Each structure stands twice: as C-alpha cells, then as structure tokens.
Amino acid sequence: MRAHGAAALEEGAGRRAGAILDKGFNPELNSFTQTFGGTALDATALMIPVMEFLPPDDPRVLGTLEAVRQHLADGALVRRYTTDDGLGGQEGYFLLCSFWLISAEALCGQVELARQHLDELIGHVSPLGLLAEEITPDGQHLLGNFPQAYSHVGLINALAYLQDAQGKLTAETAGHGSGQPLSGRGKSQQMG
C-alpha cells in the first residue's frame, strides 16, 4: 500500500510540474506569473531555482529573475506582487522576498549583484540587529511585524547561498571549478 501511495504522489507531482511549466510561464513576459495564463508577477517565482524546480541557468529562471527586478524591485527591495489583494492600504517591500532575490541571484551566478543587494538590505537592520516584515513604500522605515522570524530566516538563507556562490566562483577563477553553473544548497539544506 505504501509503495502505491508514493507512486500516486509522484505522479501527481509530475502533473503539477507539467501544469506549472505549460501554463505558469508567460513567454511574452519571459517570466513565470502569479496565476496560470496571467500577466501579473509574483516574487514567489524567485523560489524556482532555490527549490530546484528548474536549474538556475534555465532561460525561464533567468527571465523571471530579470522581470522581478524590473517590475517588483527597487534595488534590493522587492514587493511580493502589485495586484490588488483586497487588504487595503499600501503594501511595503517584503524583506523575505528581498532575500529571495539575493538567493536567486547567487544561485544564477550573479554574485556581485547579490552582494550589492545584501549590503543594501543590511542597511535596514534596526539598532537592535533585528528585521521587520516589511520596509515602508518610501524605503525608509521598518514596517509590519517586528521582529519577523521569516525575514531573519531569509537573511540566513541568502547569506548561505551567497557564501556557496562566492566559494564556487573563487574555485572556478582559480581553475579548480568544473565550469558548471552554480547550483543551490538544495531543498534539504535550506532553513525554514
């Protein structure tokens, strides 16, 4: 019975992955979108290389990374999405999404940009060394739940991905690398 259940789960996962690849990617935007067949972006798509759904050198991953930077980000600060969620008020930049950007950049080999974005985000740490859930829309103040554990977990993960990417880049520069694209820490090693 157990083997049958695992096979059914695997089959279902394959169908869902196929649906995401077929309906969740918008070729005109060169990006994965918030909904099947949609045009709105969502920063959760930055998790695609992190969760190893697609490799970091896949053109759809790189296109999504660029689309998020163009449409949801202001430097290192990233909005989750820009669609109306019915909550009212003006959303700020979500720090967890901002750390997803850094993680994705590191995995995709964009190490210098990831480092610059990390330095920018570190500037938003409170005098107590803590992070909030969001940064105000003007990019000046902490907003939302404080302290926010998810923001801290995002920081730790981003640091780990960046450290791995820098180590691989150093090894490749020294002639010890395989020349393969940078890969992630993997789902099993990610915190949170």
Short mmCIF file of C-alpha atoms in Angstrom, two decimals:
data_model
loop_
_atom_site.label_atom_id
_atom_site.label_comp_id
_atom_site.label_asym_id
_atom_site.label_seq_id
_atom_site.Cartn_x
_atom_site.Cartn_y
_atom_site.Cartn_z
CA MET A 1 0.00 0.00 0.00
CA ARG A 2 2.82 2.37 0.89
CA ALA A 3 4.57 1.97 -2.49
CA HIS A 4 1.30 2.65 -4.29
CA GLY A 5 0.82 5.86 -2.27
CA ALA A 6 4.32 7.06 -3.11
CA ALA A 7 3.77 6.35 -6.79
CA ALA A 8 0.50 8.28 -6.74
CA LEU A 9 2.19 11.22 -5.04
CA GLU A 10 5.00 11.18 -7.59
CA GLU A 11 2.54 11.03 -10.47
CA GLY A 12 0.57 13.94 -9.04
CA ALA A 13 3.74 15.97 -8.57
CA GLY A 14 4.66 15.34 -12.18
CA ARG A 15 1.26 16.55 -13.37
CA ARG A 16 1.52 19.71 -11.25
CA ALA A 17 5.04 20.41 -12.51
CA GLY A 18 3.85 19.99 -16.08
CA ALA A 19 0.94 22.36 -15.50
CA ILE A 20 3.25 24.99 -13.99
CA LEU A 21 5.64 24.75 -16.93
CA ASP A 22 2.83 24.77 -19.52
CA LYS A 23 0.53 27.39 -18.01
CA GLY A 24 2.57 29.31 -15.44
CA PHE A 25 5.20 30.74 -17.76
CA ASN A 26 4.31 33.73 -19.94
CA PRO A 27 6.63 33.82 -22.98
CA GLU A 28 5.73 37.44 -23.75
CA LEU A 29 6.92 38.50 -20.29
CA ASN A 30 9.68 35.86 -20.33
CA SER A 31 8.63 35.10 -16.76
CA PHE A 32 6.60 32.84 -14.55
CA THR A 33 3.45 34.61 -13.39
CA GLN A 34 1.20 34.81 -10.35
CA THR A 35 -1.58 32.75 -12.00
CA PHE A 36 -1.89 30.32 -14.89
CA GLY A 37 -2.23 32.29 -18.10
CA GLY A 38 -1.75 35.55 -16.23
CA THR A 39 0.42 38.59 -16.73
CA ALA A 40 0.95 39.68 -13.10
CA LEU A 41 4.25 38.83 -11.48
CA ASP A 42 4.78 37.39 -8.01
CA ALA A 43 8.09 37.31 -6.16
CA THR A 44 7.46 33.71 -5.08
CA ALA A 45 8.69 32.76 -8.57
CA LEU A 46 12.18 33.61 -7.26
CA MET A 47 11.96 30.34 -5.33
CA ILE A 48 12.01 28.25 -8.54
CA PRO A 49 15.81 27.80 -8.58
CA VAL A 50 16.00 27.70 -4.78
CA MET A 51 13.58 24.78 -4.60
CA GLU A 52 15.36 23.17 -7.57
CA PHE A 53 12.18 23.16 -9.66
CA LEU A 54 14.35 24.31 -12.58
CA PRO A 55 18.12 24.76 -12.75
CA PRO A 56 19.50 28.27 -12.18
CA ASP A 57 20.80 28.53 -15.75
CA ASP A 58 17.39 27.78 -17.30
CA PRO A 59 16.39 30.74 -19.53
CA ARG A 60 12.94 30.83 -17.88
CA VAL A 61 14.57 31.24 -14.46
CA LEU A 62 16.86 34.00 -15.71
CA GLY A 63 13.94 35.72 -17.45
CA THR A 64 11.84 35.56 -14.29
CA LEU A 65 14.70 36.98 -12.22
CA GLU A 66 15.04 39.91 -14.62
CA ALA A 67 11.27 40.50 -14.78
CA VAL A 68 11.03 40.60 -10.98
CA ARG A 69 13.89 43.11 -10.84
CA GLN A 70 12.23 45.28 -13.50
CA HIS A 71 8.65 45.19 -12.21
CA LEU A 72 8.67 44.36 -8.48
CA ALA A 73 12.01 45.60 -7.21
CA ASP A 74 13.62 48.91 -6.40
CA GLY A 75 17.23 47.90 -6.00
CA ALA A 76 17.28 45.21 -3.31
CA LEU A 77 13.77 45.97 -2.06
CA VAL A 78 11.14 43.65 -3.54
CA ARG A 79 7.35 43.79 -3.46
CA ARG A 80 5.62 40.42 -3.31
CA TYR A 81 3.24 41.48 -6.11
CA THR A 82 1.45 44.58 -7.35
CA THR A 83 -2.04 43.12 -7.84
CA ASP A 84 -4.96 44.12 -5.64
CA ASP A 85 -5.23 41.64 -2.79
CA GLY A 86 -8.26 43.27 -1.18
CA LEU A 87 -6.39 44.11 2.01
CA GLY A 88 -6.43 47.87 1.55
CA GLY A 89 -3.60 50.22 2.34
CA GLN A 90 -0.27 50.42 0.64
CA GLU A 91 1.99 47.40 0.87
CA GLY A 92 5.65 47.90 1.55
CA TYR A 93 8.61 45.90 0.34
CA PHE A 94 8.72 42.41 1.87
CA LEU A 95 12.12 41.62 3.29
CA LEU A 96 11.67 37.88 2.81
CA CYS A 97 11.06 38.47 -0.91
CA SER A 98 14.11 40.72 -0.99
CA PHE A 99 16.23 37.92 0.45
CA TRP A 100 14.73 35.51 -2.11
CA LEU A 101 16.05 37.88 -4.79
CA ILE A 102 19.57 37.64 -3.33
CA SER A 103 19.34 33.85 -3.07
CA ALA A 104 18.20 33.56 -6.70
CA GLU A 105 20.90 35.96 -7.90
CA ALA A 106 23.57 33.97 -6.07
CA LEU A 107 22.30 30.67 -7.49
CA CYS A 108 22.19 32.15 -11.00
CA GLY A 109 25.82 33.25 -10.75
CA GLN A 110 25.08 36.94 -10.31
CA VAL A 111 27.28 37.08 -7.24
CA GLU A 112 28.35 40.73 -7.34
CA LEU A 113 24.76 41.93 -7.72
CA ALA A 114 23.64 39.61 -4.91
CA ARG A 115 26.40 41.02 -2.69
CA GLN A 116 25.39 44.62 -3.51
CA HIS A 117 21.75 43.85 -2.74
CA LEU A 118 22.69 42.17 0.54
CA ASP A 119 24.71 45.20 1.58
CA GLU A 120 21.71 47.41 0.77
CA LEU A 121 19.35 45.28 2.88
CA ILE A 122 21.73 45.13 5.83
CA GLY A 123 21.29 48.91 5.99
CA HIS A 124 17.70 48.28 7.10
CA VAL A 125 18.59 46.30 10.23
CA SER A 126 17.34 48.01 13.39
CA PRO A 127 19.76 49.29 16.04
CA LEU A 128 18.95 46.07 17.92
CA GLY A 129 20.10 43.98 14.95
CA LEU A 130 16.55 42.92 14.08
CA LEU A 131 14.47 42.97 10.93
CA ALA A 132 10.81 43.71 10.43
CA GLU A 133 8.42 42.07 7.98
CA GLU A 134 8.49 44.96 5.51
CA ILE A 135 10.10 48.26 4.59
CA THR A 136 7.79 51.24 4.00
CA PRO A 137 6.97 52.11 0.36
CA ASP A 138 9.38 55.06 0.56
CA GLY A 139 12.14 52.59 1.51
CA GLN A 140 12.95 54.42 4.74
CA HIS A 141 11.37 52.66 7.72
CA LEU A 142 10.65 49.22 9.12
CA LEU A 143 7.00 48.20 8.80
CA GLY A 144 4.78 45.33 9.90
CA ASN A 145 5.56 42.57 12.36
CA PHE A 146 8.71 43.26 14.35
CA PRO A 147 10.83 41.30 14.78
CA GLN A 148 9.88 39.00 11.93
CA ALA A 149 11.35 35.50 12.02
CA TYR A 150 10.76 34.93 8.29
CA SER A 151 12.92 37.94 7.44
CA HIS A 152 15.73 36.57 9.60
CA VAL A 153 15.46 33.10 8.05
CA GLY A 154 15.55 34.76 4.61
CA LEU A 155 18.72 36.61 5.61
CA ILE A 156 20.39 33.42 6.83
CA ASN A 157 19.46 31.54 3.66
CA ALA A 158 20.62 34.40 1.43
CA LEU A 159 23.95 34.50 3.27
CA ALA A 160 24.36 30.74 2.82
CA TYR A 161 23.58 30.87 -0.92
CA LEU A 162 25.88 33.83 -1.40
CA GLN A 163 28.70 32.15 0.53
CA ASP A 164 28.30 28.99 -1.57
CA ALA A 165 28.27 31.02 -4.80
CA GLN A 166 31.33 33.04 -3.79
CA GLY A 167 33.20 29.84 -2.90
CA LYS A 168 32.33 28.26 -6.26
CA LEU A 169 33.25 31.43 -8.10
CA THR A 170 36.60 31.57 -6.30
CA ALA A 171 37.27 27.91 -7.11
CA GLU A 172 36.38 28.41 -10.78
CA THR A 173 38.53 31.53 -11.00
CA ALA A 174 41.44 29.61 -9.50
CA GLY A 175 40.99 26.90 -12.15
CA HIS A 176 39.61 24.31 -9.75
CA GLY A 177 35.98 24.54 -10.80
CA SER A 178 34.15 22.29 -13.19
CA GLY A 179 32.81 25.14 -15.29
CA GLN A 180 29.27 24.05 -14.41
CA PRO A 181 26.68 26.66 -13.43
CA LEU A 182 26.39 27.44 -9.76
CA SER A 183 23.92 25.18 -8.04
CA GLY A 184 21.96 25.68 -4.84
CA ARG A 185 22.29 24.28 -1.40
CA GLY A 186 19.30 22.14 -2.20
CA LYS A 187 15.89 21.85 -0.65
CA SER A 188 17.13 19.66 2.17
CA GLN A 189 19.73 22.21 3.29
CA GLN A 190 17.53 25.30 3.20
CA MET A 191 16.44 26.66 6.55
CA GLY A 192 12.81 27.39 7.28
#
